[in-house]
C-alpha cells in the first residue's frame, strides 16, 4: 500500500496565504489622500497658477478678464504679452531677488520676461562668474568683511561670499553663482523664446571668450543667448568666435545721468548704514565716474558712427543707449534700422524715470527693447495698456468684485498690499500712489422753472414753502424770573 504526501509547493502556498490573511486582520490599511483636482474653470491657466484657496476660481476668472492671473507665489502675472511688441529684458534677473543668485534668473524666466540680462566677470584663475560690481561689498560680502576686487579673487574666495538681501541689507546664507551655474539654471527654466543677455564686464582675451562661448553653446544652445558689452574690441573678438550671435554695444551713460546717480548716492549716505560705512569709497567712485564720463563719453548715434559700428560688429548687431541719449537723438532708431541694427534702452536713474521717458514717445518711436528693473506687466500695461478689463465676467466673491472694480491704472504688482484697502474703497495706482475708487457721480437735476420777473426786470420775491407735516414735539422750558 502506498501513501501520497502533499505537494511541497502547495503547502508553501497555503502557509503564505495564511500569513497574509492574519496580517490583514491585524492591521487596517491607511486611507489614501485623494489627489487635488484643478477646477475645470481654471485648468487652462499656466502651470504656476494658484489653484487652491477660498474663492480661487472666482478670483482667477476676475483677473483673467484683465489678461492676468494669480501665481502660486502670490505675484500677479500676465496671461499673454502678445499686446506688448517690445523686448523686455530683466536687468540682472528679477529685481526683487538677490543679485547673482539662482532665484534672480529663475524668477525672471517664470515672470515671462523676453530675456534675462546678467553680468559675467573673470576671477584671477580664469573662472567666469555671475557678478556685476568690480569689487565685493555691495551685493556680495566676504564673511571676513574684507573687500576684494573680483579680478584678484580665487575660486575658493568667491565661494566664501554671501549675498545681501535687497530689502533688509542683511547677509543671506546663500552664495553668488558662477557663470556656468547661471547658464545651467537658465537652461532649466527657460521657454523656447526666452534668451539670455550676457553682458561681459571683464577685459578678456580670445581664449577666455572662446571658453565662455563654448559653455553657452553647451548648456543653452546657439539660439538661446546673445552678448552685450561696453568694449567694442571685446565684441569684435566675439564676432570672430561666433559669426551668428547678436552683439549689442553698450554706449556709456549720459553725463547728466551719471551726475544724477552720483548725487543720489551721496544723499543715500544719510539714510543707509551701508553707505555711511563706505562713504569715502562712494565719494571716490562718484567723482571718478563723473570725471570719466565727462572726459571719455562718446556718442555713437549719428549715421556715420552707427555705420562704423555696424562694419566692426557685422550682421545681427545693435546699440544699447541710456534713455537720456535716446531721447536726445530721436532719429537714432530709424538710422539704426536702415543698417539692420537694433536699439535698446536702459537707465542709470531708475525704472520709473525710464518709463516716464518712454511714455512721452509715440508707439512707433519706442526702442526695440528695454532693459529694466520692473515686471513685464508694468511695462506692458503702462506702454500698451495690455491689461484692460474686458468686462465679460461678473464676479461673485467680495475679492472678485474688488478686482473687477479696480480702475485701469491699478498697480497689480502691489496686489497683496492693495488688499489692505479692499474694504475702504481705495487702490494703488501705477503712477500716483493711493487713490479712491469712485463711482459715477450722481447728476443733480437742474431747476428748469423760470424765475418770474416784474415788468422792470426785478425777480418776484415769493415765500418759501412751509412743511406742514408734524414731527416730534419739542418742549422748551423758560427760566422762572423769580427763581434765585
Coordinates of N, CA and C in Angstrom, one line a residue, residues 478-484:
X478 N -38.8 127.7 29.9 CA -38.2 129.0 30.1 C -37.9 129.2 31.6
X479 N -36.8 129.9 31.9 CA -36.5 130.1 33.3 C -37.4 131.0 34.0
X480 N -37.7 130.6 35.2 CA -38.6 131.4 36.1 C -37.9 132.7 36.5
X481 N -38.5 133.8 36.2 CA -37.9 135.1 36.5 C -37.7 135.3 38.0
X482 N -38.5 134.5 38.8 CA -38.5 134.7 40.3 C -37.4 133.7 40.9
X483 N -37.0 132.8 40.1 CA -36.0 131.9 40.6 C -34.7 132.6 41.0
X484 N -34.2 132.1 42.1 CA -32.9 132.8 42.6 C -31.8 131.9 42.3

